[in-house]
Amino acid sequence: MNDRAPAPGDLALVEALVNSLDIETGADSLDTEEGRAAFALAEADVPAARDLREALRAACLAHAGHPPHRPTRPLDVLLSAAPLVVTVDPADGAAHLRPAGPPTLTSRIAAAIAAAAADGTWPRLKACEAPDCHWAYYDRSPAGRSRWCSMALCGSRAKMRAYRARKA
């Protein structure tokens, strides 16, 4: 939907999950075998993945200063089902958070968020303010104040609506 580069590192997984639903068209890639395979999901895992996706979208909207588009389960409640442990690489002493059990989509998302929170990139994963979009994007602007996934599409639409409202 947008022309931005994907989010850095493991935040790309979070961004991809949020963007697995195109709100404007209603197309949900989790409805397809290929879409589920992209996240290593069985069909039975899809309802939980959708809950996680919408809680992540709400967090991305909050990063951009917008209220959630609909009620969701709290993200921290969903992530509590995927405990993480600290592992230390014996070769270089680097510490990492890893899933405590077998990796699941939720545990991979939890680890990605924890790493992004530690390096300061988590708040830059935002959702477009356009109500018919809410596409996740990584805000690379110097001030961190991007509002739309694409200035050419959603930004232009918003500016045109504002212009027409002023002229009416």
Tab-separated table of N, CA, C and O in Angstrom, residues 1-72:
chain	number	residue	atom	x	y	z
A	1	MET	N	0.815	-1.188	0.000
A	1	MET	CA	0.000	0.000	0.000
A	1	MET	C	0.866	1.261	0.000
A	1	MET	O	0.514	2.246	-0.607
A	2	ASN	N	1.981	1.226	0.690
A	2	ASN	CA	2.834	2.416	0.687
A	2	ASN	C	4.145	2.109	-0.013
A	2	ASN	O	4.455	0.969	-0.307
A	3	ASP	N	4.887	3.157	-0.256
A	3	ASP	CA	6.146	3.001	-0.982
A	3	ASP	C	7.354	3.111	-0.059
A	3	ASP	O	8.463	3.288	-0.520
A	4	ARG	N	7.143	2.987	1.232
A	4	ARG	CA	8.231	3.085	2.203
A	4	ARG	C	9.003	1.772	2.285
A	4	ARG	O	8.465	0.701	2.046
A	5	ALA	N	10.267	1.891	2.697
A	5	ALA	CA	11.077	0.695	2.950
A	5	ALA	C	10.526	-0.012	4.193
A	5	ALA	O	9.969	0.632	5.080
A	6	PRO	N	10.678	-1.325	4.274
A	6	PRO	CA	10.172	-2.041	5.450
A	6	PRO	C	10.882	-1.587	6.733
A	6	PRO	O	11.987	-1.039	6.698
A	7	ALA	N	10.241	-1.854	7.832
A	7	ALA	CA	10.820	-1.546	9.132
A	7	ALA	C	12.134	-2.308	9.287
A	7	ALA	O	12.315	-3.379	8.703
A	8	PRO	N	13.050	-1.777	10.095
A	8	PRO	CA	14.341	-2.452	10.267
A	8	PRO	C	14.244	-3.700	11.140
A	8	PRO	O	13.384	-3.804	12.013
A	9	GLY	N	15.135	-4.628	10.881
A	9	GLY	CA	15.282	-5.815	11.725
A	9	GLY	C	13.999	-6.591	11.897
A	9	GLY	O	13.193	-6.736	10.969
A	10	ASP	N	13.802	-7.078	13.106
A	10	ASP	CA	12.646	-7.915	13.396
A	10	ASP	C	11.334	-7.139	13.462
A	10	ASP	O	10.263	-7.740	13.484
A	11	LEU	N	11.411	-5.787	13.464
A	11	LEU	CA	10.173	-5.011	13.399
A	11	LEU	C	9.459	-5.227	12.071
A	11	LEU	O	8.262	-5.004	11.965
A	12	ALA	N	10.195	-5.694	11.068
A	12	ALA	CA	9.571	-5.990	9.772
A	12	ALA	C	8.501	-7.069	9.935
A	12	ALA	O	7.481	-7.047	9.242
A	13	LEU	N	8.707	-8.010	10.853
A	13	LEU	CA	7.705	-9.047	11.113
A	13	LEU	C	6.440	-8.425	11.693
A	13	LEU	O	5.325	-8.766	11.281
A	14	VAL	N	6.603	-7.505	12.632
A	14	VAL	CA	5.457	-6.827	13.246
A	14	VAL	C	4.705	-6.040	12.172
A	14	VAL	O	3.477	-6.131	12.052
A	15	GLU	N	5.445	-5.287	11.379
A	15	GLU	CA	4.851	-4.493	10.308
A	15	GLU	C	4.096	-5.393	9.322
A	15	GLU	O	2.963	-5.101	8.928
A	16	ALA	N	4.703	-6.505	8.949
A	16	ALA	CA	4.070	-7.424	8.003
A	16	ALA	C	2.776	-8.007	8.570
A	16	ALA	O	1.784	-8.149	7.846
A	17	LEU	N	2.774	-8.346	9.847
A	17	LEU	CA	1.559	-8.892	10.437
A	17	LEU	C	0.449	-7.846	10.442
A	17	LEU	O	-0.679	-8.137	10.048
A	18	VAL	N	0.752	-6.637	10.873
A	18	VAL	CA	-0.266	-5.583	10.879
A	18	VAL	C	-0.803	-5.372	9.463
A	18	VAL	O	-2.005	-5.230	9.257
A	19	ASN	N	0.088	-5.413	8.486
A	19	ASN	CA	-0.315	-5.152	7.103
A	19	ASN	C	-0.860	-6.380	6.378
A	19	ASN	O	-1.107	-6.323	5.181
A	20	SER	N	-1.098	-7.451	7.122
A	20	SER	CA	-1.689	-8.635	6.502
A	20	SER	C	-3.184	-8.439	6.230
A	20	SER	O	-3.803	-9.254	5.556
A	21	LEU	N	-3.735	-7.345	6.740
A	21	LEU	CA	-5.124	-6.988	6.457
A	21	LEU	C	-5.142	-5.630	5.779
A	21	LEU	O	-4.621	-4.651	6.317
A	22	ASP	N	-5.735	-5.569	4.603
A	22	ASP	CA	-5.944	-4.306	3.900
A	22	ASP	C	-7.327	-3.812	4.299
A	22	ASP	O	-8.344	-4.356	3.849
A	23	ILE	N	-7.388	-2.829	5.179
A	23	ILE	CA	-8.662	-2.346	5.707
A	23	ILE	C	-9.554	-1.794	4.598
A	23	ILE	O	-10.761	-2.001	4.606
A	24	GLU	N	-8.952	-1.127	3.637
A	24	GLU	CA	-9.746	-0.513	2.567
A	24	GLU	C	-10.487	-1.558	1.734
A	24	GLU	O	-11.657	-1.390	1.415
A	25	THR	N	-9.827	-2.644	1.387
A	25	THR	CA	-10.448	-3.661	0.537
A	25	THR	C	-11.018	-4.835	1.325
A	25	THR	O	-11.821	-5.588	0.805
A	26	GLY	N	-10.554	-5.011	2.560
A	26	GLY	CA	-10.977	-6.144	3.365
A	26	GLY	C	-10.180	-7.411	3.099
A	26	GLY	O	-10.431	-8.448	3.706
A	27	ALA	N	-9.213	-7.345	2.197
A	27	ALA	CA	-8.394	-8.519	1.876
A	27	ALA	C	-7.499	-8.863	3.069
A	27	ALA	O	-6.756	-8.020	3.559
A	28	ASP	N	-7.578	-10.097	3.507
A	28	ASP	CA	-6.812	-10.577	4.648
A	28	ASP	C	-5.932	-11.733	4.177
A	28	ASP	O	-6.441	-12.809	3.841
A	29	SER	N	-4.632	-11.522	4.155
A	29	SER	CA	-3.740	-12.579	3.666
A	29	SER	C	-3.743	-13.804	4.578
A	29	SER	O	-3.354	-14.888	4.147
A	30	LEU	N	-4.213	-13.659	5.816
A	30	LEU	CA	-4.292	-14.819	6.707
A	30	LEU	C	-5.400	-15.781	6.283
A	30	LEU	O	-5.474	-16.898	6.781
A	31	ASP	N	-6.236	-15.355	5.338
A	31	ASP	CA	-7.260	-16.235	4.788
A	31	ASP	C	-6.687	-17.210	3.761
A	31	ASP	O	-7.360	-18.151	3.369
A	32	THR	N	-5.460	-16.961	3.332
A	32	THR	CA	-4.859	-17.807	2.297
A	32	THR	C	-3.778	-18.703	2.892
A	32	THR	O	-3.157	-18.363	3.904
A	33	GLU	N	-3.571	-19.825	2.251
A	33	GLU	CA	-2.523	-20.743	2.693
A	33	GLU	C	-1.152	-20.071	2.623
A	33	GLU	O	-0.329	-20.209	3.529
A	34	GLU	N	-0.910	-19.337	1.551
A	34	GLU	CA	0.370	-18.629	1.389
A	34	GLU	C	0.562	-17.579	2.487
A	34	GLU	O	1.649	-17.433	3.033
A	35	GLY	N	-0.494	-16.850	2.801
A	35	GLY	CA	-0.417	-15.833	3.854
A	35	GLY	C	-0.137	-16.433	5.217
A	35	GLY	O	0.655	-15.897	5.997
A	36	ARG	N	-0.785	-17.557	5.508
A	36	ARG	CA	-0.523	-18.224	6.791
A	36	ARG	C	0.899	-18.767	6.829
A	36	ARG	O	1.576	-18.693	7.858
A	37	ALA	N	1.369	-19.288	5.709
A	37	ALA	CA	2.732	-19.830	5.641
A	37	ALA	C	3.769	-18.742	5.902
A	37	ALA	O	4.817	-19.015	6.500
A	38	ALA	N	3.491	-17.525	5.497
A	38	ALA	CA	4.434	-16.415	5.714
A	38	ALA	C	4.701	-16.181	7.202
A	38	ALA	O	5.764	-15.679	7.575
A	39	PHE	N	3.745	-16.564	8.033
A	39	PHE	CA	3.892	-16.390	9.483
A	39	PHE	C	3.982	-17.725	10.213
A	39	PHE	O	3.900	-17.768	11.438
A	40	ALA	N	4.147	-18.803	9.478
A	40	ALA	CA	4.225	-20.166	10.031
A	40	ALA	C	3.004	-20.474	10.897
A	40	ALA	O	3.127	-20.963	12.021
A	41	LEU	N	1.825	-20.175	10.363
A	41	LEU	CA	0.577	-20.384	11.091
A	41	LEU	C	-0.209	-21.554	10.526
A	41	LEU	O	-0.310	-21.710	9.308
A	42	ALA	N	-0.792	-22.306	11.422
A	42	ALA	CA	-1.787	-23.297	11.025
A	42	ALA	C	-3.123	-22.566	10.978
A	42	ALA	O	-3.293	-21.501	11.586
A	43	GLU	N	-4.080	-23.135	10.289
A	43	GLU	CA	-5.389	-22.488	10.177
A	43	GLU	C	-6.007	-22.242	11.558
A	43	GLU	O	-6.655	-21.220	11.782
A	44	ALA	N	-5.773	-23.151	12.488
A	44	ALA	CA	-6.317	-23.007	13.844
A	44	ALA	C	-5.693	-21.830	14.605
A	44	ALA	O	-6.280	-21.340	15.571
A	45	ASP	N	-4.509	-21.367	14.165
A	45	ASP	CA	-3.815	-20.256	14.831
A	45	ASP	C	-4.306	-18.889	14.371
A	45	ASP	O	-3.943	-17.863	14.960
A	46	VAL	N	-5.095	-18.840	13.321
A	46	VAL	CA	-5.482	-17.571	12.701
A	46	VAL	C	-6.282	-16.652	13.625
A	46	VAL	O	-5.983	-15.462	13.703
A	47	PRO	N	-7.279	-17.131	14.369
A	47	PRO	CA	-8.008	-16.200	15.248
A	47	PRO	C	-7.087	-15.493	16.255
A	47	PRO	O	-7.216	-14.275	16.468
A	48	ALA	N	-6.161	-16.222	16.850
A	48	ALA	CA	-5.223	-15.601	17.800
A	48	ALA	C	-4.300	-14.618	17.079
A	48	ALA	O	-3.976	-13.551	17.619
A	49	ALA	N	-3.881	-14.962	15.868
A	49	ALA	CA	-3.026	-14.059	15.086
A	49	ALA	C	-3.773	-12.776	14.739
A	49	ALA	O	-3.186	-11.689	14.745
A	50	ARG	N	-5.062	-12.889	14.452
A	50	ARG	CA	-5.866	-11.683	14.156
A	50	ARG	C	-5.995	-10.807	15.391
A	50	ARG	O	-5.921	-9.581	15.301
A	51	ASP	N	-6.206	-11.419	16.562
A	51	ASP	CA	-6.253	-10.638	17.807
A	51	ASP	C	-4.933	-9.907	18.017
A	51	ASP	O	-4.919	-8.724	18.365
A	52	LEU	N	-3.831	-10.611	17.823
A	52	LEU	CA	-2.508	-10.018	17.975
A	52	LEU	C	-2.309	-8.887	16.971
A	52	LEU	O	-1.828	-7.813	17.311
A	53	ARG	N	-2.710	-9.126	15.733
A	53	ARG	CA	-2.565	-8.112	14.681
A	53	ARG	C	-3.287	-6.821	15.060
A	53	ARG	O	-2.731	-5.727	14.933
A	54	GLU	N	-4.524	-6.935	15.547
A	54	GLU	CA	-5.286	-5.724	15.855
A	54	GLU	C	-4.763	-5.017	17.107
A	54	GLU	O	-4.801	-3.787	17.187
A	55	ALA	N	-4.234	-5.770	18.061
A	55	ALA	CA	-3.603	-5.144	19.227
A	55	ALA	C	-2.321	-4.422	18.810
A	55	ALA	O	-2.016	-3.330	19.310
A	56	LEU	N	-1.576	-5.012	17.885
A	56	LEU	CA	-0.376	-4.346	17.356
A	56	LEU	C	-0.754	-3.093	16.584
A	56	LEU	O	-0.092	-2.058	16.690
A	57	ARG	N	-1.825	-3.163	15.788
A	57	ARG	CA	-2.280	-1.981	15.044
A	57	ARG	C	-2.638	-0.851	16.018
A	57	ARG	O	-2.307	0.303	15.790
A	58	ALA	N	-3.316	-1.209	17.120
A	58	ALA	CA	-3.677	-0.208	18.128
A	58	ALA	C	-2.421	0.437	18.713
A	58	ALA	O	-2.382	1.660	18.923
A	59	ALA	N	-1.373	-0.359	18.958
A	59	ALA	CA	-0.118	0.196	19.477
A	59	ALA	C	0.522	1.112	18.441
A	59	ALA	O	1.040	2.185	18.784
A	60	CYS	N	0.490	0.715	17.178
A	60	CYS	CA	1.067	1.549	16.112
A	60	CYS	C	0.288	2.853	15.960
A	60	CYS	O	0.883	3.917	15.731
A	61	LEU	N	-1.031	2.787	16.095
A	61	LEU	CA	-1.835	4.005	16.064
A	61	LEU	C	-1.478	4.899	17.252
A	61	LEU	O	-1.362	6.124	17.105
A	62	ALA	N	-1.294	4.299	18.423
A	62	ALA	CA	-0.912	5.075	19.613
A	62	ALA	C	0.442	5.754	19.412
A	62	ALA	O	0.627	6.904	19.818
A	63	HIS	N	1.382	5.057	18.756
A	63	HIS	CA	2.684	5.673	18.472
A	63	HIS	C	2.529	6.930	17.625
A	63	HIS	O	3.337	7.850	17.720
A	64	ALA	N	1.510	6.957	16.778
A	64	ALA	CA	1.272	8.105	15.910
A	64	ALA	C	0.330	9.125	16.560
A	64	ALA	O	-0.010	10.133	15.950
A	65	GLY	N	-0.091	8.853	17.793
A	65	GLY	CA	-0.948	9.790	18.508
A	65	GLY	C	-2.430	9.652	18.198
A	65	GLY	O	-3.201	10.587	18.396
A	66	HIS	N	-2.854	8.474	17.722
A	66	HIS	CA	-4.250	8.257	17.349
A	66	HIS	C	-4.877	7.204	18.249
A	66	HIS	O	-4.210	6.261	18.663
A	67	PRO	N	-6.176	7.320	18.498
A	67	PRO	CA	-6.852	6.298	19.299
A	67	PRO	C	-6.998	5.013	18.487
A	67	PRO	O	-6.933	5.034	17.256
A	68	PRO	N	-7.224	3.889	19.158
A	68	PRO	CA	-7.433	2.638	18.421
A	68	PRO	C	-8.670	2.748	17.542
A	68	PRO	O	-9.606	3.473	17.858
A	69	HIS	N	-8.670	2.033	16.432
A	69	HIS	CA	-9.800	2.096	15.507
A	69	HIS	C	-10.978	1.260	15.986
A	69	HIS	O	-12.093	1.436	15.522
A	70	ARG	N	-10.707	0.338	16.880
A	70	ARG	CA	-11.762	-0.475	17.486
A	70	ARG	C	-11.196	-1.086	18.757
A	70	ARG	O	-9.981	-1.143	18.944
A	71	PRO	N	-12.049	-1.556	19.659
A	71	PRO	CA	-11.546	-2.175	20.890
A	71	PRO	C	-10.742	-3.442	20.578
A	71	PRO	O	-11.097	-4.208	19.681
A	72	THR	N	-9.659	-3.619	21.304
A	72	THR	CA	-8.821	-4.805	21.136
A	72	THR	C	-8.418	-5.321	22.509
A	72	THR	O	-8.517	-4.604	23.502
